[in-house]
GROMACS .gro file of C-alpha atoms in nm:
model
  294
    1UNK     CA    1   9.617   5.105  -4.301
    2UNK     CA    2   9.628   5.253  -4.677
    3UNK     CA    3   9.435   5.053  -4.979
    4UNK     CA    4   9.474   5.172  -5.296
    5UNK     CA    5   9.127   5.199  -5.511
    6UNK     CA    6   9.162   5.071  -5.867
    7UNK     CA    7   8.810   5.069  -6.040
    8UNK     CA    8   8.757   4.987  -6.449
    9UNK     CA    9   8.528   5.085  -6.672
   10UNK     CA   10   8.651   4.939  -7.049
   11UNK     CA   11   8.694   4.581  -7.066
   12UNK     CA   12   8.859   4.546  -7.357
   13UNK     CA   13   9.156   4.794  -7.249
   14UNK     CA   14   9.053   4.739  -6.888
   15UNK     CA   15   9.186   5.149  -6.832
   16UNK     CA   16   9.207   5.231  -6.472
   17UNK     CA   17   8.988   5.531  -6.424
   18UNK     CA   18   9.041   5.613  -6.041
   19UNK     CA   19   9.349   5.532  -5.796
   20UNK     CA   20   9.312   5.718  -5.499
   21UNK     CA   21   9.420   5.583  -5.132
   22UNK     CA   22   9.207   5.542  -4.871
   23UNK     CA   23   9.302   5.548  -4.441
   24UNK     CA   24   9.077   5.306  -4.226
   25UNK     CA   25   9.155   5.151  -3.907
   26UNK     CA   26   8.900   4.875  -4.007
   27UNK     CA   27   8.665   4.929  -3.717
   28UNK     CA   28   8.348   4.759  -3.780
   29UNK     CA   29   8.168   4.890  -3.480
   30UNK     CA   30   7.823   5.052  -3.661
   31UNK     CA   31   7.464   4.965  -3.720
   32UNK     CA   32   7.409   4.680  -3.974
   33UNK     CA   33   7.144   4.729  -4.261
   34UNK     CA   34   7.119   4.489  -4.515
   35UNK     CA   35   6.829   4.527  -4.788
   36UNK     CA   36   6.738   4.191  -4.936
   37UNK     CA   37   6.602   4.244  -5.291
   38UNK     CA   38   6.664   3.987  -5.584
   39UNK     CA   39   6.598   4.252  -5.830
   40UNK     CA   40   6.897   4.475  -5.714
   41UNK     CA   41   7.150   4.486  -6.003
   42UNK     CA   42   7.481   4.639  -6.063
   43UNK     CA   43   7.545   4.972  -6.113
   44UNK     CA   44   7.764   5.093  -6.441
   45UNK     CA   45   8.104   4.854  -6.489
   46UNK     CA   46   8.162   4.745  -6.810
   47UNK     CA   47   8.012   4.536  -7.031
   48UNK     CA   48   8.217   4.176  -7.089
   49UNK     CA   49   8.079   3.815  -7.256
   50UNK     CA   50   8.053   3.489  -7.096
   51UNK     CA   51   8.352   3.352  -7.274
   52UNK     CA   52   8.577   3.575  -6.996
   53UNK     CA   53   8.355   3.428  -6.717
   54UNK     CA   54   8.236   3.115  -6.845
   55UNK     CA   55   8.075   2.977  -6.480
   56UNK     CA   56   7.766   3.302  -6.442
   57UNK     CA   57   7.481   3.175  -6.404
   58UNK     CA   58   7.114   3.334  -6.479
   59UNK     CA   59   6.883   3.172  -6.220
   60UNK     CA   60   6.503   3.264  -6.332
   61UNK     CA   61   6.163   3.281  -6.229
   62UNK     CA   62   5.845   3.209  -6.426
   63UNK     CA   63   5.643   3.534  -6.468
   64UNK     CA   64   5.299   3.658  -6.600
   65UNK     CA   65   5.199   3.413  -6.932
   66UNK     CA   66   5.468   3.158  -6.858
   67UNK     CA   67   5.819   3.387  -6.965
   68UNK     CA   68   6.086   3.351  -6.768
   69UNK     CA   69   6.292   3.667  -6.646
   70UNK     CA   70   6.616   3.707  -6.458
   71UNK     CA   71   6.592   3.678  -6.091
   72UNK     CA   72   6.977   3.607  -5.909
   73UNK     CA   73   7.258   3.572  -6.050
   74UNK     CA   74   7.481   3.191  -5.970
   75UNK     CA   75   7.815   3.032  -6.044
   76UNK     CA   76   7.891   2.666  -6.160
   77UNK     CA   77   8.117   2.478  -5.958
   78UNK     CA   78   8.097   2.106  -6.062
   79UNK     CA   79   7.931   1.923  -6.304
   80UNK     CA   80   7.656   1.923  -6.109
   81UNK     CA   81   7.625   2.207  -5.893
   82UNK     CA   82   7.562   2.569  -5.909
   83UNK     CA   83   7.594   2.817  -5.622
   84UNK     CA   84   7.421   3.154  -5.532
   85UNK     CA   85   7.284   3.358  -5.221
   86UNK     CA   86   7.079   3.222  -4.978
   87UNK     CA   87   6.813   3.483  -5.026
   88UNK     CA   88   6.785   3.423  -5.353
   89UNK     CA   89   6.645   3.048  -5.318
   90UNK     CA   90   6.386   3.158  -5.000
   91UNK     CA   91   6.097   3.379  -4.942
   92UNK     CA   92   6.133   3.712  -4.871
   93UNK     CA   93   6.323   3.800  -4.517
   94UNK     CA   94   6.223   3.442  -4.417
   95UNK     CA   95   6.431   3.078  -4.359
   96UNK     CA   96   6.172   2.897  -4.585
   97UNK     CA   97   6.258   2.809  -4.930
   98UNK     CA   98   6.020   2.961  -5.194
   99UNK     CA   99   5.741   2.787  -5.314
  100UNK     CA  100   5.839   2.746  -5.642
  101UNK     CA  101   6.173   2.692  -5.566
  102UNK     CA  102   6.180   2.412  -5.789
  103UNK     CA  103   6.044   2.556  -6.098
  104UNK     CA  104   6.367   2.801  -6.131
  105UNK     CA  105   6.552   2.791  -6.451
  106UNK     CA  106   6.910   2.791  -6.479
  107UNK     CA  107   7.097   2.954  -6.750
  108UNK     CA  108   7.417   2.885  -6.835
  109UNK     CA  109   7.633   2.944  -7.118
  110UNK     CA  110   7.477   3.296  -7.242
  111UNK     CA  111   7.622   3.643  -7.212
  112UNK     CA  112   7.262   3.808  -7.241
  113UNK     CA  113   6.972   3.676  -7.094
  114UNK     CA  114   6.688   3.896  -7.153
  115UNK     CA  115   6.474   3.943  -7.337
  116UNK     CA  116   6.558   3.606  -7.476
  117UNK     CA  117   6.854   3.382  -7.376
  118UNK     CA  118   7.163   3.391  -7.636
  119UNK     CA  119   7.105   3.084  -7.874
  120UNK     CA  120   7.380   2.951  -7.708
  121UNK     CA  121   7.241   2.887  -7.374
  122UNK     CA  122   7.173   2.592  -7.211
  123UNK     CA  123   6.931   2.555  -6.961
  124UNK     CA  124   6.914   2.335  -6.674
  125UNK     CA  125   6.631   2.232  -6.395
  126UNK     CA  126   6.618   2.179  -6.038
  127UNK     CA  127   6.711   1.825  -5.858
  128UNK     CA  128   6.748   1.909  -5.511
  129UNK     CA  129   6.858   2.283  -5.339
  130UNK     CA  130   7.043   2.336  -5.003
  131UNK     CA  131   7.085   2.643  -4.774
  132UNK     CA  132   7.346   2.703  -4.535
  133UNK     CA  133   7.257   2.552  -4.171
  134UNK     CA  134   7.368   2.883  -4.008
  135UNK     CA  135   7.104   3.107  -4.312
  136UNK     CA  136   6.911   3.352  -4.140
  137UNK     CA  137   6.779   3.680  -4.112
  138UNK     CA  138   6.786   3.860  -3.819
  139UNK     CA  139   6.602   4.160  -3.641
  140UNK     CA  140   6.653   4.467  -3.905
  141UNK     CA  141   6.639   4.224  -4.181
  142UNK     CA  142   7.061   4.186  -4.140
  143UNK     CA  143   7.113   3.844  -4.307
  144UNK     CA  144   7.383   3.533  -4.163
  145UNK     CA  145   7.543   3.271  -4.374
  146UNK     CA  146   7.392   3.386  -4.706
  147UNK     CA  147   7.478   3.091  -4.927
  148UNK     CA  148   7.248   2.810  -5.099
  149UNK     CA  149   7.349   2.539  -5.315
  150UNK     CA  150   7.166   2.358  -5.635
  151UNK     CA  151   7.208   2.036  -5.767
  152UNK     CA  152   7.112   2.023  -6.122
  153UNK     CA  153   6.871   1.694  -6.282
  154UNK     CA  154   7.180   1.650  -6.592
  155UNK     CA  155   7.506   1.714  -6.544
  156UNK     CA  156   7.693   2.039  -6.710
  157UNK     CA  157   7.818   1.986  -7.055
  158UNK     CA  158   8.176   2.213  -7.007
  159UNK     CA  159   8.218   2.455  -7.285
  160UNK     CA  160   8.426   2.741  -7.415
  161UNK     CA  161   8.123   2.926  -7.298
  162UNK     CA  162   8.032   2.686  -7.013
  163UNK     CA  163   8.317   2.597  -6.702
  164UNK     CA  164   8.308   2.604  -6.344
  165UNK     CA  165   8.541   2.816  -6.139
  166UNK     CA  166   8.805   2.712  -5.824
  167UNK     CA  167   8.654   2.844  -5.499
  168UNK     CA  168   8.962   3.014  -5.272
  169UNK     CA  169   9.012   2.860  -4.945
  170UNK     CA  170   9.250   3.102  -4.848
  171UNK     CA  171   9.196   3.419  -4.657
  172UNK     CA  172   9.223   3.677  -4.613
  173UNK     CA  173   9.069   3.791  -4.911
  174UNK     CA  174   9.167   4.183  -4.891
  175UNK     CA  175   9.539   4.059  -5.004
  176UNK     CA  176   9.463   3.943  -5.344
  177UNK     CA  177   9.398   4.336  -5.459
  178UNK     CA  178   9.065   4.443  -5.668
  179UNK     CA  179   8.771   4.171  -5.716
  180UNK     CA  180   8.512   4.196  -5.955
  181UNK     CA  181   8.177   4.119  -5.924
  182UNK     CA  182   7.948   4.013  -6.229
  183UNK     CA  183   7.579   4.023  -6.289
  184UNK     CA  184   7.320   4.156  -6.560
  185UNK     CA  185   7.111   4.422  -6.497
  186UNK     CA  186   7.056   4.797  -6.466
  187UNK     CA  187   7.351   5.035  -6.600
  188UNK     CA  188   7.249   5.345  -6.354
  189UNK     CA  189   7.105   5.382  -6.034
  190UNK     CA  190   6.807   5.552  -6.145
  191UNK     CA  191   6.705   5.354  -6.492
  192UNK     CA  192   6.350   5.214  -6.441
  193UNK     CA  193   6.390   4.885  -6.687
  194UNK     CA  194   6.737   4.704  -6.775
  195UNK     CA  195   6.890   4.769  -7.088
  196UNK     CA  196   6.785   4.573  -7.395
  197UNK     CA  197   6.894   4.325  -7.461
  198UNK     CA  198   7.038   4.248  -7.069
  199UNK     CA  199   7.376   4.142  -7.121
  200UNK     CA  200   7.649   4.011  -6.827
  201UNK     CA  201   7.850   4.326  -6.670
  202UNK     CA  202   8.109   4.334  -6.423
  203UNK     CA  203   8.234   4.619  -6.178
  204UNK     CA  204   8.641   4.635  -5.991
  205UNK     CA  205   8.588   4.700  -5.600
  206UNK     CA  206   8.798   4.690  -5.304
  207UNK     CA  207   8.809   4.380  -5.058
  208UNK     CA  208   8.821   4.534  -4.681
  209UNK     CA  209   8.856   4.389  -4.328
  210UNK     CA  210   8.496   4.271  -4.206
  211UNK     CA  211   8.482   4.182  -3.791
  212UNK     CA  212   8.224   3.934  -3.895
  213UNK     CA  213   8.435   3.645  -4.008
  214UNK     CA  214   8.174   3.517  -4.243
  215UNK     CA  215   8.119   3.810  -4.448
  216UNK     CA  216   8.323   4.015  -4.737
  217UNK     CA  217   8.318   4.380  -4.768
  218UNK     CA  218   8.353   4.565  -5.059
  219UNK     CA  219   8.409   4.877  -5.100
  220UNK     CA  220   8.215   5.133  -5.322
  221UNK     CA  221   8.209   5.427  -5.445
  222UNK     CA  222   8.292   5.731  -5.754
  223UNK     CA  223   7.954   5.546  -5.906
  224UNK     CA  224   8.076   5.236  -5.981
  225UNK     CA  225   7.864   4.988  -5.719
  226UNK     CA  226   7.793   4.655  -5.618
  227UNK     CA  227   7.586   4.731  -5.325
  228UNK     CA  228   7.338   4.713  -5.568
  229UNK     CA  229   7.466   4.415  -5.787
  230UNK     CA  230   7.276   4.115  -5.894
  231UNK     CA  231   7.271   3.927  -5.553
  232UNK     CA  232   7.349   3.580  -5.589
  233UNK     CA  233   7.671   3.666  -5.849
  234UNK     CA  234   8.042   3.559  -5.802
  235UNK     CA  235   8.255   3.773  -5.683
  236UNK     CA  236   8.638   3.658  -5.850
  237UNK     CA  237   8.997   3.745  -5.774
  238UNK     CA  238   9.255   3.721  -6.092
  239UNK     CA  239   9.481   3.479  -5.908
  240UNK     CA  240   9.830   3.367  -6.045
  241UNK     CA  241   9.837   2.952  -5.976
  242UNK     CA  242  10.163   2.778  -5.867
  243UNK     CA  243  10.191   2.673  -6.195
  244UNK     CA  244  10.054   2.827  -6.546
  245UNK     CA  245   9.885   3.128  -6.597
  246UNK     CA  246   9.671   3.317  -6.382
  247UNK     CA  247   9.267   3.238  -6.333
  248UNK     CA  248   8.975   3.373  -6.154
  249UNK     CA  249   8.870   3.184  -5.846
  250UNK     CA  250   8.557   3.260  -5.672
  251UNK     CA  251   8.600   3.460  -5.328
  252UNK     CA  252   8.245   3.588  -5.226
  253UNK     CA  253   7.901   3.604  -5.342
  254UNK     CA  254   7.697   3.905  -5.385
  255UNK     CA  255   7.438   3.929  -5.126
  256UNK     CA  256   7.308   4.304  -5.160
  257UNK     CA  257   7.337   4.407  -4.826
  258UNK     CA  258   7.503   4.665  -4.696
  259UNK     CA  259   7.742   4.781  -4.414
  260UNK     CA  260   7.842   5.140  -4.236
  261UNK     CA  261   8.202   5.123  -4.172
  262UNK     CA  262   8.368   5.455  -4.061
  263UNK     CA  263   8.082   5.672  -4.184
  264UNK     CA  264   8.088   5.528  -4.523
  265UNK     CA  265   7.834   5.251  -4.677
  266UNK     CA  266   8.009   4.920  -4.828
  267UNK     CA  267   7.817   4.662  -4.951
  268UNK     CA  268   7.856   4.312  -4.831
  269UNK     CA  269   7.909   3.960  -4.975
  270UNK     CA  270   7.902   3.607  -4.856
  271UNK     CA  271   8.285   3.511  -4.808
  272UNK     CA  272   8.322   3.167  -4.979
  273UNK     CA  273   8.575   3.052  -4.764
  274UNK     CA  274   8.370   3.035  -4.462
  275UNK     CA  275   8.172   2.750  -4.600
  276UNK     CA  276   8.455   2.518  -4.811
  277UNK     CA  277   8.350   2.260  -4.506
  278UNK     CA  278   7.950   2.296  -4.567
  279UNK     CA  279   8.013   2.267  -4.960
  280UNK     CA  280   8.254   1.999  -4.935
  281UNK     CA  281   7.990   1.800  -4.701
  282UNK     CA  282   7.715   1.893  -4.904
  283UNK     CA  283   7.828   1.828  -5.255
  284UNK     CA  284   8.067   1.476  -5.145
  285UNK     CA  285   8.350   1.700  -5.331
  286UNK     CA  286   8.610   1.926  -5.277
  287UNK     CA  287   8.514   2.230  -5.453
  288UNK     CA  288   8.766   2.498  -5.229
  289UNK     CA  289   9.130   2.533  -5.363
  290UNK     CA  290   9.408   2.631  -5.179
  291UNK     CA  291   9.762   2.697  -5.329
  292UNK     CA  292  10.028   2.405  -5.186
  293UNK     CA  293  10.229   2.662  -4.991
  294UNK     CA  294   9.878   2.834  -4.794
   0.00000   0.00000   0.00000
């Protein structure tokens, strides 16, 4: 089967800077390897604002002399609910939650984040957080189910800046063309520290066929990466709606892993609709949207 590779690196003109076809028979037959690390951070993309993706979310940790830095990367999806990886809310390579789990910060509203918050921001604490039943990491640190859930103390004022996003129920997710994944953090592989300031950046890659029905592959490449994207971060497909004008929904979340499929590494992401049952049980809401004729 033939996919055709459209990457961008402009957002204002959004100019396609590679289209180039690729054959795969979608075999997914070789050695998992997934590298858990909540620092890992996207790698070039362009640089956008928060008013194009009003629901990222900064989830941070307290540091050394009480600052708080950017840890994972979230989205909101109801008033009072915010969603990232798994991984991102546990210790490290372990099913327990982090100690401090309930000292994280949440950031919303702000298109940079570091070294201070945008004045704009509004920040958020902790009520109650919730891992997938089926989270786990098994032998080679290769990670199941990577998907938590927060519940915030006050419920999300909804802003220009500030709005939650549809999750898409449908699959398969390969159909709807390019997704982009969004996150703040380094602009090259090899850059020590993240920019200053460290605003939100987004990267185009290709949905492929996964055998494991839970996850969402991505494929990379020509420098422009999410394998090493801000784990935790949506991952949204431009969708045109029955009615009105077309929207991002939420398909995956970035979970910085990755995956060898015919020779070639692609990183891999939780795939959102997997789990419309466990948020819609979790939450007492139905989050997941699914177009009438699906």
């Amino acid at each position: 089967m033939k996919f055709i590779v459209l990457l961008s690196c402009s957002l204002a003109l959004e100019n396609v800077i590679v289209a180039k076809n690729y054959e795969t028979d979608n075999k997914d037959n070789e050695t998992d390897l997934t590298k858990l690390d909540r620092r890992l951070k996207i790698v070039n993309g362009w640089p956008t604002t928060i008013e194009k993706y009003p629901f990222t979310v900064s989830l941070q940790d307290r540091r050394r002399h009480g600052r708080y830095g950017h840890m994972c990367g979230a989205s909101i999806i109801g008033r009072h609910w915010i969603m990232t990886a798994a991984h991102c809310l546990t210790k490290e390579y372990s099913n327990q939650l982090m100690d401090n789990v309930m000292q994280l910060r949440i950031v919303v509203g702000a298109t940079t984040v570091e070294p201070e918050p945008d004045a704009a921001a509004v920040y958020h604490s902790i009520e109650s957080v919730h891992v997938s039943p089926c989270w786990m990491v098994r032998p080679k640190k290769v990670v199941e189910c990577d998907i938590g859930l927060i519940k915030t103390t006050k419920a999300i004022d909804f802003t220009t800046r500030v709005q939650p996003v549809k999750l898409w129920k449908y699959t398969p997710v390969y159909r709807l063309g390019d997704v982009a994944v969004l996150g703040w953090g380094k602009t090259a592989r090899d850059q020590r520290l993240p920019p200053q300031p460290n605003t939100l950046r987004g990267v185009y890659l290709q949905p492929i066929k996964c055998h494991n029905y839970r996850t969402l592959c991505l494929k990379a490449g020509y420098g422009y990466d999410a394998a090493h994207g801000d784990s935790g971060g949506p991952v949204v497909a431009h969708v045109k709606m029955v009615q009105g004008e077309p929207e991002y929904v939420q398909v995956g979340i970035a979970s910085g892993g990755f995956r060898k499929l015919e020779g070639r590494w692609h990183n891999r992401n939780t795939d959102v609709a997997e789990f419309c049952d466990w948020i819609r049980d979790t939450t007492k809401s139905d989050f997941c949207f699914r177009k009438p004729n699906q």
